[in-house]
Structures are given as structure tokens and as C-alpha cells.
Short mmCIF file of C-alpha atoms in Angstrom, two decimals:
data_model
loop_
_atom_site.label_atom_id
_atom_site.label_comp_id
_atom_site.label_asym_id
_atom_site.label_seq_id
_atom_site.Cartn_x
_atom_site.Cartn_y
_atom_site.Cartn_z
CA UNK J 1 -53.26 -2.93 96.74
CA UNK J 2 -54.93 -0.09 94.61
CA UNK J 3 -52.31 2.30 96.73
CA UNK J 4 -49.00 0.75 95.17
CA UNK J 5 -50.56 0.55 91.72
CA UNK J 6 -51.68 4.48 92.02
CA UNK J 7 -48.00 5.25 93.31
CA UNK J 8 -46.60 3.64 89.32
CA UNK J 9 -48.98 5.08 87.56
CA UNK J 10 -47.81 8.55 88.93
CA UNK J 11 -44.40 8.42 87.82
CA UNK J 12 -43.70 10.17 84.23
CA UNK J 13 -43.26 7.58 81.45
CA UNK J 14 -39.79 7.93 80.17
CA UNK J 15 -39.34 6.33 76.86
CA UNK J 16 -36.09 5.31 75.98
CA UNK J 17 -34.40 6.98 73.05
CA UNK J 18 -31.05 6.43 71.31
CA UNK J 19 -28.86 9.72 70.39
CA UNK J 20 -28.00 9.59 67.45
CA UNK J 21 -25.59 12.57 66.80
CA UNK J 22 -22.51 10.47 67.26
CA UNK J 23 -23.64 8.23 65.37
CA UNK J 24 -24.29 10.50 62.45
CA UNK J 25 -20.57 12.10 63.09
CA UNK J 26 -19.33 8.54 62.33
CA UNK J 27 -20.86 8.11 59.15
CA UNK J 28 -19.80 11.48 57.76
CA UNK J 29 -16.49 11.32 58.45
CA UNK J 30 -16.56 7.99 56.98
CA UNK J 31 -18.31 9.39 54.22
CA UNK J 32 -15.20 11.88 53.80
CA UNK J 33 -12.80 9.17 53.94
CA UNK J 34 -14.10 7.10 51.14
CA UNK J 35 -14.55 10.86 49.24
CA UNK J 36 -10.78 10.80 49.81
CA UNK J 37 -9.68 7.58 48.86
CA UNK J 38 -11.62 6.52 46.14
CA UNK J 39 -9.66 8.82 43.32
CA UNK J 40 -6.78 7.32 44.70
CA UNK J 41 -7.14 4.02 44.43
CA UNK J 42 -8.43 4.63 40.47
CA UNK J 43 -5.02 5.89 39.65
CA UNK J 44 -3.42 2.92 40.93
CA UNK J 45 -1.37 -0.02 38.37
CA UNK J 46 -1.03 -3.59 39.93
CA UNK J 47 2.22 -5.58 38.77
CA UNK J 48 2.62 -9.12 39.85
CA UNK J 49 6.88 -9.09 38.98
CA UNK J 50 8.75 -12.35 37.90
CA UNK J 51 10.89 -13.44 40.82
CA UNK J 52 14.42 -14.39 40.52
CA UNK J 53 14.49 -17.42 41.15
CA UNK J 54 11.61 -18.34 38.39
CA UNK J 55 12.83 -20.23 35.09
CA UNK J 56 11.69 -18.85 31.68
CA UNK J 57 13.23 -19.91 28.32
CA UNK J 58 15.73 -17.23 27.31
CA UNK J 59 15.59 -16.71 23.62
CA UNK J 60 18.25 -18.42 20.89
CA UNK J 61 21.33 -16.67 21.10
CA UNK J 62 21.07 -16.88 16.83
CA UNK J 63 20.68 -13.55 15.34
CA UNK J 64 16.94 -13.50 14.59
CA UNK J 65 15.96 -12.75 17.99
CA UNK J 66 14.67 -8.84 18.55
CA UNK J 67 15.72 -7.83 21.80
CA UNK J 68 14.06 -4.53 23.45
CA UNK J 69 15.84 -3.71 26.21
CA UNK J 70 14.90 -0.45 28.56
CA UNK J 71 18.13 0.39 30.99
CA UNK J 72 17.57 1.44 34.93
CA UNK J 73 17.78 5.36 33.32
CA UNK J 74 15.33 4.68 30.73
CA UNK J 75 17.69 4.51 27.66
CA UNK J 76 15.98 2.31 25.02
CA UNK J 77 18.14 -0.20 22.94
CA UNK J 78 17.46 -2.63 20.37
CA UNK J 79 19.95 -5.85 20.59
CA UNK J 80 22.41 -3.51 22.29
CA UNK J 81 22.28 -0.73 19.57
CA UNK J 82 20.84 3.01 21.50
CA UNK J 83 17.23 4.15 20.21
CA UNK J 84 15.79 7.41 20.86
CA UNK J 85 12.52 6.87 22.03
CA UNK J 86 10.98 9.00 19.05
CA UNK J 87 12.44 6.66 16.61
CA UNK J 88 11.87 3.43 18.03
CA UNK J 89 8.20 2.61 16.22
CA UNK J 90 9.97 3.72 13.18
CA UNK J 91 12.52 1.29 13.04
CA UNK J 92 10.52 -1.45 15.23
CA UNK J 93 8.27 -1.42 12.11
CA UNK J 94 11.07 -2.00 9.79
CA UNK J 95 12.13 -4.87 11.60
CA UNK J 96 9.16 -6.40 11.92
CA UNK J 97 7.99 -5.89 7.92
CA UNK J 98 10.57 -8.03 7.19
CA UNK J 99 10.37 -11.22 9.99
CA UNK J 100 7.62 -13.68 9.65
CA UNK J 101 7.36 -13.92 13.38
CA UNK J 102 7.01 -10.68 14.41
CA UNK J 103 8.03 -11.83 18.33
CA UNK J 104 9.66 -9.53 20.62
CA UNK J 105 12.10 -10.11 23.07
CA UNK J 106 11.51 -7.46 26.16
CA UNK J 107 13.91 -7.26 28.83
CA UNK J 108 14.02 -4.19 31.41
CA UNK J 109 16.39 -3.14 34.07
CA UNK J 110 15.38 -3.80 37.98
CA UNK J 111 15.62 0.06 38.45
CA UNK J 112 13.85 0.79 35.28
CA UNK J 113 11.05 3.66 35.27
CA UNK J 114 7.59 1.49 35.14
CA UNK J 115 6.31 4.58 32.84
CA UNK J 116 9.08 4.14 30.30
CA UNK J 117 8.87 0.49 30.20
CA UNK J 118 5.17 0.59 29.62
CA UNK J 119 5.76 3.12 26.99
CA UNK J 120 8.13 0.92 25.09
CA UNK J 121 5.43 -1.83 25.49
CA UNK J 122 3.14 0.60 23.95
CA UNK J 123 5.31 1.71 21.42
CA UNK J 124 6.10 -1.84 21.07
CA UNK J 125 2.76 -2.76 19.94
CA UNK J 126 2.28 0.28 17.66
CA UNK J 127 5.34 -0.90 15.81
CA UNK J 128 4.43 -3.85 14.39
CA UNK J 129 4.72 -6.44 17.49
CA UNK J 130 2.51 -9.41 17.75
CA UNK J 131 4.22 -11.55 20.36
CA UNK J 132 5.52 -9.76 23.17
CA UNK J 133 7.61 -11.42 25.44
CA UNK J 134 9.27 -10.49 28.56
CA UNK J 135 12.56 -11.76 29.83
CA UNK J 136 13.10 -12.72 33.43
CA UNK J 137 16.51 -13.55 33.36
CA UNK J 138 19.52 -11.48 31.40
CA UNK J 139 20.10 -12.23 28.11
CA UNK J 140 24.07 -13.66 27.08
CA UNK J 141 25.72 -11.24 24.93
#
């Protein structure tokens, strides 16, 4: 019996060891990835759009209703009449001085640019605007 337990003891001990160089390739390149992505994702503006088929109360067709209205090329009107964009605040704040209200009807275009209809929120807001609303279905002219 001491001969078979002389034979195991003269084998070399081999320890078992993980590589780990794949391993370390995987995380680097993930590592890169995220690098890549991360800016990207920073830059990014979530809308949650009105669908069609949602009711909203359209405003009273009376004439003290303020309607902002953006067009699919990003023309700017105000109840129909053309603004240029430079002098929209100017005359949004001569509206407003004189309502009591100071609510804003905003409608845009399906093809409007998002960056000129956040713009002429913005602009909006600088102008005098308290209430903003926005319009899901067309306004009756």
C-alpha cells in the first residue's frame, strides 16, 4: 500500500488557474462602449405626443383666445396673422399686458421642426405667458 501512495505523491501538483485575458478584453471593450454611448444618450429629448384619437377641450371660438400656431416649415403665426420669429416676444408681450389671463393657446403642425416649436415655447414664456396650453386637435377658423 505505501507503493500506490508513493506513485501520487510523485506526480507534479497542478493547480488550477483561470485565464483571465479574455476576460479582461470583455470588460474593455465594454468599457469603450459605454465611453461611446454615454454622450449620446445626454443629448437626447423624450416627448410623450398626444395621439389622435385623444379628446382635449379646444378653446372658445370668441375672440379672446391667443392662438400660437408653428406651421410644418416653421412659420410662426399668431391667430392666423405671420410673425417673424424676432418679433414674436415683442408683440406676445403686448398681448399679454393687456389680458387678465395671460393663457396661451399652442398648436403645431405634425411635420413641425421640434427645435422651432420648443423655441416658440421658449419665446412663449419670455413673452409674458403664464398658462401654456397645447392643442391636440385643429382649431375651427
Amino acid at each position: 500500500m505505501s507503493i500506490g501512495s508513493a506513485s501520487r505523491s510523485k506526480r507534479p501538483q497542478v493547480s488550477p488557474q483561470m485565464n483571465v485575458t479574455p476576460l479582461v478584453d470583455i470588460v474593455l471593450v465594454l468599457l469603450i462602449i459605454f465611453m461611446v454611448i454615454t454622450p449620446l444618450l445626454s443629448k437626447q429629448m423624450w416627448l410623450q405626443l398626444p395621439k389622435q384619437d385623444d379628446k382635449a377641450d379646444v378653446p372658445p371660438s370668441d375672440n379672446k383666445s391667443v392662438v400660437l400656431t408653428v406651421a410644418a416649415t416653421g412659420a410662426l403665426s399668431i391667430n392666423g396673422a405671420e410673425v417673424p420669429k424676432q418679433e414674436l416676444r415683442d408683440r406676445l408681450e403686448r398681448i399679454m399686458a393687456a389680458r387678465s389671463d395671460k393663457v396661451l393657446y399652442f398648436d403645431a403642425a405634425d411635420g413641425a421642426p421640434y427645435a422651432s416649436t420648443v423655441e416658440a415655447m421658449d419665446i412663449a414664456k419670455q413673452g409674458g405667458v403664464k398658462t401654456l396650453a397645447v392643442l391636440t386637435t385643429k382649431v375651427a377658423q
